[in-house]
Short mmCIF file of C-alpha atoms in Angstrom, two decimals:
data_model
loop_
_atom_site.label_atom_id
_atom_site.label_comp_id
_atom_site.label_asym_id
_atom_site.label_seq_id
_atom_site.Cartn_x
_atom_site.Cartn_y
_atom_site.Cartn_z
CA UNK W 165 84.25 93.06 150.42
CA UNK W 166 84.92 92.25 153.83
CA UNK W 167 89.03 91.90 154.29
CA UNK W 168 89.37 88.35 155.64
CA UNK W 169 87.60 87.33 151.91
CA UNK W 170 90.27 88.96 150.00
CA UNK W 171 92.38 86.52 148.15
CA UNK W 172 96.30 87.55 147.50
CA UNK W 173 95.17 88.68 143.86
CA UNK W 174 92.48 90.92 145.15
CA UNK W 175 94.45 93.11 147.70
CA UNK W 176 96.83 94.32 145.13
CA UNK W 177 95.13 97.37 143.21
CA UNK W 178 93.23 96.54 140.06
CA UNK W 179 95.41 97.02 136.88
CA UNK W 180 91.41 97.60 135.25
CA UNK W 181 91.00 100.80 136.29
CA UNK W 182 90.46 103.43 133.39
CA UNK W 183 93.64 105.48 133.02
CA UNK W 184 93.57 109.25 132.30
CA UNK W 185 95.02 110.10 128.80
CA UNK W 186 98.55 112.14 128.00
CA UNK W 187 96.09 114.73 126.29
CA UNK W 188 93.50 114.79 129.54
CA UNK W 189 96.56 114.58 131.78
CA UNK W 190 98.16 117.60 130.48
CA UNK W 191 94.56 119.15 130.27
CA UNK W 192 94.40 119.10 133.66
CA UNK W 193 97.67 120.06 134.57
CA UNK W 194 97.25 123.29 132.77
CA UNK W 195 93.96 124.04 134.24
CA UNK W 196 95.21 122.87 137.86
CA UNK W 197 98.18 125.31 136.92
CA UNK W 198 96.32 128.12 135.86
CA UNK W 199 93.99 128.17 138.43
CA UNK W 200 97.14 127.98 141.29
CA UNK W 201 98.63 131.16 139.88
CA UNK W 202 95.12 132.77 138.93
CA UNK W 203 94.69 132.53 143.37
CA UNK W 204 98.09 133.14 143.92
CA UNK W 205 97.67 136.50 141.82
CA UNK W 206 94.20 137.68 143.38
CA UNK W 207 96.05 136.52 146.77
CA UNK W 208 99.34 139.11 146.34
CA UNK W 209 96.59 141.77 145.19
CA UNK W 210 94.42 141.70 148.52
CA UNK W 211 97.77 141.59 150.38
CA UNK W 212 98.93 144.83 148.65
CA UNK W 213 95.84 146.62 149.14
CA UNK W 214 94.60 146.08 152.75
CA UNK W 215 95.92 148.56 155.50
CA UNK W 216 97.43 146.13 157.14
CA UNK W 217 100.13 145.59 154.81
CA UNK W 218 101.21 149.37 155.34
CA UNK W 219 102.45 148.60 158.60
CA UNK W 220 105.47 147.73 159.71
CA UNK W 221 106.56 143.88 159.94
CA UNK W 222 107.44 142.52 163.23
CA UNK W 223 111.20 142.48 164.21
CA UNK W 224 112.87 139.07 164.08
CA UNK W 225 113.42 137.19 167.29
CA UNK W 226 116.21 137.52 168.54
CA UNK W 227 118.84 134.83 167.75
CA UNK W 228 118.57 132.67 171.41
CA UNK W 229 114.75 132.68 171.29
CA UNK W 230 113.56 129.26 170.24
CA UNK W 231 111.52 129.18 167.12
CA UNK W 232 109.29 127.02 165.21
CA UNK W 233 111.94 125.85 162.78
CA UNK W 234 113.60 125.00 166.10
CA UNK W 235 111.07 122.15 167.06
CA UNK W 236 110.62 120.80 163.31
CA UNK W 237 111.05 117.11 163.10
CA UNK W 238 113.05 115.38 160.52
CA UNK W 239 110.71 113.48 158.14
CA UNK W 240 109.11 109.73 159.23
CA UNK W 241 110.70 107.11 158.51
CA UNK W 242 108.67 104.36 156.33
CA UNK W 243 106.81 101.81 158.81
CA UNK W 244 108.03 98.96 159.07
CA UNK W 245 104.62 97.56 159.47
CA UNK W 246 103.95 98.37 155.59
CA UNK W 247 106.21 94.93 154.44
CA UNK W 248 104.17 92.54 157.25
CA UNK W 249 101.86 90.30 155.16
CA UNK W 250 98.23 89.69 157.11
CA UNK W 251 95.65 88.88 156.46
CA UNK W 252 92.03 88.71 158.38
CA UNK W 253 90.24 85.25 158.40
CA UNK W 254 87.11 84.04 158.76
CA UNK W 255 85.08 80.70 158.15
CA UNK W 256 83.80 81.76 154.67
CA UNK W 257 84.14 78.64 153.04
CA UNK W 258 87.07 79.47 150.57
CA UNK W 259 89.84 77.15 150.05
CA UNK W 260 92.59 80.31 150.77
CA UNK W 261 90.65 80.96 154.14
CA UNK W 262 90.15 77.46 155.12
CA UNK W 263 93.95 77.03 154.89
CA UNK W 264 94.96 79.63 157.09
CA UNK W 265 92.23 78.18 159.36
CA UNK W 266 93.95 75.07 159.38
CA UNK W 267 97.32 76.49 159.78
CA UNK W 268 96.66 78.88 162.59
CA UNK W 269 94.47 75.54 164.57
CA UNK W 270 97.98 73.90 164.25
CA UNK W 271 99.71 76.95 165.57
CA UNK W 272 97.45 77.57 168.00
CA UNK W 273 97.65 74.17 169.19
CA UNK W 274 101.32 73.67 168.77
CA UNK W 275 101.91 76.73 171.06
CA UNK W 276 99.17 76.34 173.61
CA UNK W 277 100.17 72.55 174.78
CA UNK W 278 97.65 72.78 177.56
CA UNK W 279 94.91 73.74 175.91
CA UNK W 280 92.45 71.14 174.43
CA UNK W 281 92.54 70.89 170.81
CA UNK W 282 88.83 70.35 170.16
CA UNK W 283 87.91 73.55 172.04
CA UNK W 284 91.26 75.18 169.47
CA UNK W 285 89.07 73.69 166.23
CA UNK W 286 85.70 74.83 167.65
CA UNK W 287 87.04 78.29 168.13
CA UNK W 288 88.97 78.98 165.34
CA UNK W 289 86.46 77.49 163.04
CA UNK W 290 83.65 78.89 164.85
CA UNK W 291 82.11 81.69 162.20
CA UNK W 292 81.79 84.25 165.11
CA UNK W 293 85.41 83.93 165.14
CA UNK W 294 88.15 86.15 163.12
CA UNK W 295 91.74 85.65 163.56
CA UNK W 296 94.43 88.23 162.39
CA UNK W 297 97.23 86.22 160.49
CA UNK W 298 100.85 87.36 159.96
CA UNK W 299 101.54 85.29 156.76
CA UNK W 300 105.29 84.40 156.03
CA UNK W 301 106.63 86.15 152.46
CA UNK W 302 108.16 83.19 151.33
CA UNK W 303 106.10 81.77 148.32
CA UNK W 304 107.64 78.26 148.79
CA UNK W 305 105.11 78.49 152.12
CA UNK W 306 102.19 79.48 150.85
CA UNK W 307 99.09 77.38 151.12
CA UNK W 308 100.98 75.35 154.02
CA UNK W 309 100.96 75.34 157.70
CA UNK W 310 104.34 77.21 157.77
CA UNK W 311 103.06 80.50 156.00
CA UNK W 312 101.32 81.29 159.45
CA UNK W 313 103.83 83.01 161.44
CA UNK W 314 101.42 83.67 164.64
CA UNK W 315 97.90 84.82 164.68
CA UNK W 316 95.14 86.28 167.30
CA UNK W 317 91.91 84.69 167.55
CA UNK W 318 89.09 86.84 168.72
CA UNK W 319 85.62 87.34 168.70
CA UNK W 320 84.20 91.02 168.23
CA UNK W 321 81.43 92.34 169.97
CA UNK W 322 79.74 95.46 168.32
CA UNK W 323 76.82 96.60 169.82
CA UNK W 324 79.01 96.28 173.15
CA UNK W 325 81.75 97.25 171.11
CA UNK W 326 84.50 95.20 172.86
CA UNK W 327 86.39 91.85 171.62
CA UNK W 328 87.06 88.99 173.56
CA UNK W 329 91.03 87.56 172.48
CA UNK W 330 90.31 83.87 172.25
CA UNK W 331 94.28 82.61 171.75
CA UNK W 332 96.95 84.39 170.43
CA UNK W 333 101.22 82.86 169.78
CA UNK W 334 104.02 83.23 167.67
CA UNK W 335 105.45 79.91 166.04
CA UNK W 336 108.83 79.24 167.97
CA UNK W 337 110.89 80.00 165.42
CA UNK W 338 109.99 83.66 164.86
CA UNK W 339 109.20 84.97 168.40
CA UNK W 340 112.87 86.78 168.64
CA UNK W 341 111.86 89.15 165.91
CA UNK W 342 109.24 91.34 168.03
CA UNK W 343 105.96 89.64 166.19
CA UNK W 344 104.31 89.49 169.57
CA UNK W 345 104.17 92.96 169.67
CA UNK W 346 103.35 93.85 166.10
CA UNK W 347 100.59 91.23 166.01
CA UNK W 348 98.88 93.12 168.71
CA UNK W 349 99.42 96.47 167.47
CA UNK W 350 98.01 95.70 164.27
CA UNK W 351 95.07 93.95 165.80
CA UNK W 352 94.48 96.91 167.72
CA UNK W 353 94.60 99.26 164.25
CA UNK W 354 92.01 96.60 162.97
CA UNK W 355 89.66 96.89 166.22
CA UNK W 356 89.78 101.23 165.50
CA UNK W 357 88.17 100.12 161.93
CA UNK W 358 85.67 97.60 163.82
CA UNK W 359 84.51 100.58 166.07
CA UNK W 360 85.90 98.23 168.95
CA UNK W 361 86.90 100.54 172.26
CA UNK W 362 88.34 98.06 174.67
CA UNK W 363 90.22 94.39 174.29
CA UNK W 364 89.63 91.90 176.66
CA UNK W 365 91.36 88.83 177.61
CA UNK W 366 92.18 86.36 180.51
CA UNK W 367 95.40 85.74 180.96
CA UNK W 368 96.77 82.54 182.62
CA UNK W 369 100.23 83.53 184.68
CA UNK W 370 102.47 82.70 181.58
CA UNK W 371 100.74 85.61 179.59
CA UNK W 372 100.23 87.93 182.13
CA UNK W 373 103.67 89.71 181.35
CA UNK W 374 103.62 89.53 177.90
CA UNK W 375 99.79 91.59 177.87
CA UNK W 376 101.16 94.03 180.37
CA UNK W 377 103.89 94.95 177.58
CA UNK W 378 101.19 95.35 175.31
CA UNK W 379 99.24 97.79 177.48
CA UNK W 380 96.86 95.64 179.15
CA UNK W 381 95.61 95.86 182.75
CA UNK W 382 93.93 93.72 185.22
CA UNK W 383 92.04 96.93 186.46
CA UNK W 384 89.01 96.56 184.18
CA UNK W 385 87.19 99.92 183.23
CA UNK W 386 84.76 98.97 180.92
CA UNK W 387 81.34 98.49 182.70
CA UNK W 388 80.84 95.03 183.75
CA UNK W 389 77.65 95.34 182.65
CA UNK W 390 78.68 95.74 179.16
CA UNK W 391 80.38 91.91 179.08
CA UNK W 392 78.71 89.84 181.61
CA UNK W 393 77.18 87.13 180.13
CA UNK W 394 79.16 87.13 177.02
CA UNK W 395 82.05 86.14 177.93
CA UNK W 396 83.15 83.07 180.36
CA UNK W 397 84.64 83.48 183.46
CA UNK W 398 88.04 80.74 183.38
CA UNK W 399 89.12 79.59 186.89
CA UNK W 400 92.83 80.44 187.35
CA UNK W 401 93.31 83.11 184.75
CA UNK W 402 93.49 86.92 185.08
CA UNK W 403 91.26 89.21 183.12
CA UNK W 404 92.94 92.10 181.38
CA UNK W 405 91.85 94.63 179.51
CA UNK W 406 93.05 97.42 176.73
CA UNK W 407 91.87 100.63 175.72
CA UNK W 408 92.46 100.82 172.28
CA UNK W 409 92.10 104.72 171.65
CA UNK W 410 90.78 105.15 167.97
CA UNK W 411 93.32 108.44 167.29
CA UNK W 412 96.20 106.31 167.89
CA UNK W 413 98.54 104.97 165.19
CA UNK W 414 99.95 102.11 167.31
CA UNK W 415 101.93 101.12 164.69
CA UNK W 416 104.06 103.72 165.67
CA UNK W 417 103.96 104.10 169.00
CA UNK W 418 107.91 104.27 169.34
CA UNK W 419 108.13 106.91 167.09
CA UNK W 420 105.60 109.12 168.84
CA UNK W 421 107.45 108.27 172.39
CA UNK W 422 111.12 109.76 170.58
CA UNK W 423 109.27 113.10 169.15
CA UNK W 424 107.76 113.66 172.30
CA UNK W 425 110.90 113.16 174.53
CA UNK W 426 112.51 115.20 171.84
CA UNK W 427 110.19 117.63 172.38
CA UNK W 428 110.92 118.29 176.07
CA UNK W 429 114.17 117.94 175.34
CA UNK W 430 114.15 121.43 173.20
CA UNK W 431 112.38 122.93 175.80
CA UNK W 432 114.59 122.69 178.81
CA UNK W 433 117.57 123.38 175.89
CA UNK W 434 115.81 126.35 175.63
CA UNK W 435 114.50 127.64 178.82
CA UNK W 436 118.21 126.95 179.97
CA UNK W 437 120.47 128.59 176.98
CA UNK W 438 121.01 131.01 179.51
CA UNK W 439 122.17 130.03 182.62
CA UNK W 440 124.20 127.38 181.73
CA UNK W 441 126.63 129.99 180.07
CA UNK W 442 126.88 132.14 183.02
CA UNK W 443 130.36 131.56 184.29
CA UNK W 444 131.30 132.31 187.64
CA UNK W 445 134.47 133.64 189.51
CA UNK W 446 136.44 131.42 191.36
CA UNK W 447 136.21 130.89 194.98
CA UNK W 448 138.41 132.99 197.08
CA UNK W 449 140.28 131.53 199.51
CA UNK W 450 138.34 132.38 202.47
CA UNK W 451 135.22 131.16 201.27
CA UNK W 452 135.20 128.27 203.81
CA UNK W 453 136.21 130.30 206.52
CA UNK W 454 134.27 129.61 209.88
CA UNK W 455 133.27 126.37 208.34
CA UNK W 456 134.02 122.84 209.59
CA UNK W 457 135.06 121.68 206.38
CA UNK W 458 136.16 118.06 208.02
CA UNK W 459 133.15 117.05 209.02
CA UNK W 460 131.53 114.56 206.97
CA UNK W 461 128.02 115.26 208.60
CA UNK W 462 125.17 114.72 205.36
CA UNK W 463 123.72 117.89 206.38
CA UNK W 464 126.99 119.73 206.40
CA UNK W 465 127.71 118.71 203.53
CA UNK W 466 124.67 119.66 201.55
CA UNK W 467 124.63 123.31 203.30
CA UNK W 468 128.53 123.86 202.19
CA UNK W 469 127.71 123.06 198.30
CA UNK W 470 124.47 125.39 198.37
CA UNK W 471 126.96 128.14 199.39
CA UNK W 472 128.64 128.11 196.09
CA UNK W 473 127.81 130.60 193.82
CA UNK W 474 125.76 129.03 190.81
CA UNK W 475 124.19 125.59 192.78
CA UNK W 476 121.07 127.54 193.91
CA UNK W 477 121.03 129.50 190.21
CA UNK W 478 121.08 126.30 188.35
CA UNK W 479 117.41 124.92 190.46
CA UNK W 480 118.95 122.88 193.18
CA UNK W 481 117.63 123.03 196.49
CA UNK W 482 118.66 121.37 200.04
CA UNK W 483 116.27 119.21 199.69
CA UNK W 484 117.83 117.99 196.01
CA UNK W 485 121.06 117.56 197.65
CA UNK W 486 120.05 116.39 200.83
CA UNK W 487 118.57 112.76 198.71
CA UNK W 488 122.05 112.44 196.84
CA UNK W 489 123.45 111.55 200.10
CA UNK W 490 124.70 108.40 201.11
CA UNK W 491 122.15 107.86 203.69
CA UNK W 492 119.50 108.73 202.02
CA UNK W 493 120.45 106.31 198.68
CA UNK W 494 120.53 103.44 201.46
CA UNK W 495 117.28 104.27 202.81
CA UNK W 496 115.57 104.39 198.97
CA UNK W 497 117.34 101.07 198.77
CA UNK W 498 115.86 99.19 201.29
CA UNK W 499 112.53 100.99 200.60
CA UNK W 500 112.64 99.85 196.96
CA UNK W 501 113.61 96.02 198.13
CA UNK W 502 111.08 95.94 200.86
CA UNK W 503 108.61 96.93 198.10
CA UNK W 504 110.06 93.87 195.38
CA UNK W 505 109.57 91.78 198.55
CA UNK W 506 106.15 92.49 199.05
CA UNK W 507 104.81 92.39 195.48
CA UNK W 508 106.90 88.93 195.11
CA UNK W 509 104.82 87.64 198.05
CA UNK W 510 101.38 89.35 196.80
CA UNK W 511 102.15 87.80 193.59
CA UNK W 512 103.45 83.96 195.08
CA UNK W 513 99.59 84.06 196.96
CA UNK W 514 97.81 84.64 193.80
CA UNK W 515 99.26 82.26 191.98
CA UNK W 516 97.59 79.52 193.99
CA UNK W 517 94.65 77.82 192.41
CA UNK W 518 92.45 78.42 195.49
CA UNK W 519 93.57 82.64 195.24
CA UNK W 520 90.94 83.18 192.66
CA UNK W 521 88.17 84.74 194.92
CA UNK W 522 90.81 86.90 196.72
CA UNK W 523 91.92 88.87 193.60
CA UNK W 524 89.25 91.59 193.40
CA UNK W 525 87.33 93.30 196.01
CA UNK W 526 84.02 91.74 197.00
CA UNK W 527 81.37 93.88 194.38
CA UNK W 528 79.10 95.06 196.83
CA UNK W 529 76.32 95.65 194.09
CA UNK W 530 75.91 91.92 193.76
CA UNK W 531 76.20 91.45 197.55
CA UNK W 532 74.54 93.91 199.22
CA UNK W 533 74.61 92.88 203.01
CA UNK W 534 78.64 92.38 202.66
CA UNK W 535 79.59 95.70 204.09
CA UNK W 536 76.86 94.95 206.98
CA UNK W 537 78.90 91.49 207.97
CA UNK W 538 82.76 93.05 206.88
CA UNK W 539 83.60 96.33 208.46
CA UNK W 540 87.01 96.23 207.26
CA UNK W 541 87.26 94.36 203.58
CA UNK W 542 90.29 93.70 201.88
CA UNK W 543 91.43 92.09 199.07
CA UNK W 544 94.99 90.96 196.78
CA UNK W 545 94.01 93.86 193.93
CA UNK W 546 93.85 96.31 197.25
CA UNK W 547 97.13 95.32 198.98
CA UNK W 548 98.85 95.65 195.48
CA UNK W 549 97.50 99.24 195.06
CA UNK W 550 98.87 99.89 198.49
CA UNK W 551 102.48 98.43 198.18
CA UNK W 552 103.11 100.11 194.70
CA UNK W 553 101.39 103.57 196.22
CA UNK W 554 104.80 103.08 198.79
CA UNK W 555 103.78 104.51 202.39
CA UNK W 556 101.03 102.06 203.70
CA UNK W 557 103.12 98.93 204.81
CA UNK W 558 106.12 99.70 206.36
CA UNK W 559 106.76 95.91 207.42
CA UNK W 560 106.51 92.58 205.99
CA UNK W 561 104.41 91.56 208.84
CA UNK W 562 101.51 94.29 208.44
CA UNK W 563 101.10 92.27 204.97
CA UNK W 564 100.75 89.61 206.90
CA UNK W 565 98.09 90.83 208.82
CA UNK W 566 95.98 92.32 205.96
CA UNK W 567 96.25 88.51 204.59
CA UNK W 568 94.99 86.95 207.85
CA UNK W 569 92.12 89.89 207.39
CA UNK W 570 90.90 88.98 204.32
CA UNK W 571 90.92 84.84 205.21
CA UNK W 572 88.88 85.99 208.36
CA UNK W 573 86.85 88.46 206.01
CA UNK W 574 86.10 84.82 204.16
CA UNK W 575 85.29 82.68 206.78
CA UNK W 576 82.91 85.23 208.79
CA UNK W 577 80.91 85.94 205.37
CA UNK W 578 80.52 82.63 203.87
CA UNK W 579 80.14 80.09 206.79
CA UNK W 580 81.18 76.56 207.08
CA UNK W 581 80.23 73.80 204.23
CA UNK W 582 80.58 77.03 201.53
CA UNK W 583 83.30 76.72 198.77
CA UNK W 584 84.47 80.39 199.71
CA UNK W 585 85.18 78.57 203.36
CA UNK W 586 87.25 75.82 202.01
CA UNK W 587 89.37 78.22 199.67
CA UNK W 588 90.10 80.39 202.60
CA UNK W 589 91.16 77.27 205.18
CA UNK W 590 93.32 76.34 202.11
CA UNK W 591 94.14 79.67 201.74
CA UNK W 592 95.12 79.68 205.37
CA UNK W 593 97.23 76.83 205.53
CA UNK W 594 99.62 78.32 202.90
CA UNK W 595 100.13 81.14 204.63
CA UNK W 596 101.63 79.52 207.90
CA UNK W 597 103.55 77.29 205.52
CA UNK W 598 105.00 80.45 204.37
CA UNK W 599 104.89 82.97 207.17
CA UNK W 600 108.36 82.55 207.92
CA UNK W 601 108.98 84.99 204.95
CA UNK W 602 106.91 87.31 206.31
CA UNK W 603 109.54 87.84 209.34
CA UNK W 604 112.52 87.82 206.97
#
């Protein structure tokens, strides 16, 4: 049976089931115990007679080599994802489904003010559909609109296998307890079983944040043949995508993260045992001798602590102690704001409703003669790839230019009387009522 047909009674196990008796249990036990030490016996024997168990055993490690006991991790921890009631549901036609139906429309609705209710029912109800419920454990809610505690709607894709995320909230009341996040992880553990590779969304600028937590990204790797013309392209949102990698348990994703820094952790522990016990004499007196030990030059500095016995041993170089300088902190700092600056301006442009053809690069498979017309494209996706990569703009203004670019880039292509034209005048005019930012 598919899952979102299941009824409450049918998930738990069947209490039907025939049940071995005491005298086939104990039956089996013997044989199962018999046959164990019968392997175990023929095991020791082969052991005792092959050459190799003549020779000597290897000598024990010594005592500060790292072993495999060493890295053994303490046992998991139950998931807490075992207690979450869900269910998947579907338009079948049952009065259980129908009622989560209902109650996720009025989620769905409640939670999503702007969007239009009809196109919530025709969705939801739509038998193309499936929606992953959370379901509250509170009997007194069952079979009512408050037993939905938030729910994705999507709409799976096999022979492409991808899925399209329709809607997807919390109710108010229970988005402090980290449901976003488990809703999504469990979706993606029910895609794995789907044979679904990638999610796909679009994302109006309220989501966008919340999907980048979730490990969606606006660059899109899944051939574009693969969805075009299946799913709709929505003027002013964002199109995201996940990778949901079928060996994965994202349901315990944080636990993975903590062995793994773990992990490293034993490994530096151990490749360092050593020197970090290796004391060293103190400094005689003359050890500065020759030096100009009042000079606060950086460089100075940095030259008179490599000098000490035990900096250079313990992996520091000039270069290590030349960026914990005062200068150079300042410098990072006003490379790191310059860099906020630039991404809040990138990201003020495309939030305007007339930013939508700026936000990827011009597919020159679709338009071929582009490159022959635009010797020098650019686009938003581009100059936020360069900001983030750290040494292409090293001024607020040569933004500036690169967004003057890609209006000209606009006009030259598309001509007058061409809805590409007007978004780039448009596009235009807000940047000279903001360019004084630019100069800032």
């Amino acid at each position: 049976k598919k899952i979102g047909k299941m009824s409450d009674e049918e998930v738990q196990p069947s209490r039907k089931k025939r049940k071995l008796s005491q005298d086939d249990a104990e039956a089996t036990d013997e044989a199962g115990l018999s046959s164990s030490v019968a392997a175990t016996t023929a095991q020791e024997k082969d052991e005792s007679s092959s050459p190799e168990s003549s020779q000597e055993a290897p000598a024990p490690p010594p005592p500060d080599t790292p072993t495999m006991k060493d890295a053994k991790l303490p046992p998991r921890p139950p998931n807490v994802y075992d207690s979450i009631r869900r269910a998947i549901v579907i338009n079948d036609n049952t009065r259980t489904n129908l009622i989560r139906l209902i109650g996720l429309k009025s989620l769905f609705a409640r939670q999503l003010p702007k969007m239009p209710k009809e196109y919530i029912a025709r969705l939801v109800f739509d038998r193309r559909h499936k929606s992953l419920a959370i379901l509250s454990s509170d009997p007194s809610k069952k079979d009512c609109d408050d037993e939905i505690i938030g729910g994705i709607c999507y709409r799976a894709y096999p022979e492409m296998r991808f899925a399209e995320i329709a809607f997807c909230a919390v109710s108010a009341s229970q988005q402090v307890k980290g449901y976003g996040t488990k809703l999504m992880n469990l979706l993606k553990m029910h895609a794995v079983t789907e044979g679904i590779d990638f999610l796909i969304t679009y994302a109006d600028n309220y989501a966008i944040g919340y999907f980048k937590k979730q490990g969606f990204t606006k660059a899109v790797t899944m051939p574009k043949g693969r969805y075009q013309g299946l799913i709709k392209d929505y003027d002013g949102g964002t199109i995201m995508e996940c990778y949901v990698h079928p060996s994965i348990d994202f349901t315990r994703v944080p636990e993975m993260i903590e062995a793994q820094r773990e992990f490293i952790l034993q490994r530096i522990r151990a490749g360092t045992a050593k020197s970090d016990k290796v004391v060293y004499p103190p400094l005689p007196p003359d050890f500065y001798a020759g030096q100009d030990v009042k000079s606060r030059a950086e460089k100075g500095a940095a030259e008179r602590a490599l000098a000490i016995p035990g900096v250079a041993e313990a992996g520091w170089t000039m270069a290590d102690l030349m960026a914990s300088t005062r200068d150079a902190k300042d410098s990072d700092k006003k490379k790191h704001q310059l860099k906020s600056d630039m991404l809040a301006l990138v990201s003020k442009v495309q939030d305007q409703q007339y930013s939508w053809c700026f936000r990827d690069p011009v597919d020159t498979n679709e338009v071929k003669d582009y490159l022959d017309v635009v010797t020098d494209p650019i686009d938003l996706k581009t100059m936020e790839k360069r900001i983030r990569r750290g040494d292409w703009y090293k001024t607020k203004h040569m933004l500036f230019s690169d967004m003057m670019k890609m209006v000209n880039n606009c006009k030259l292509y598309n001509g007058e009387g061409n809805t590409y034209y007007d978004c780039a005048v448009s596009l235009e005019k807000y940047l000279a009522s903001i360019s004084p930012m630019f100069t800032e």
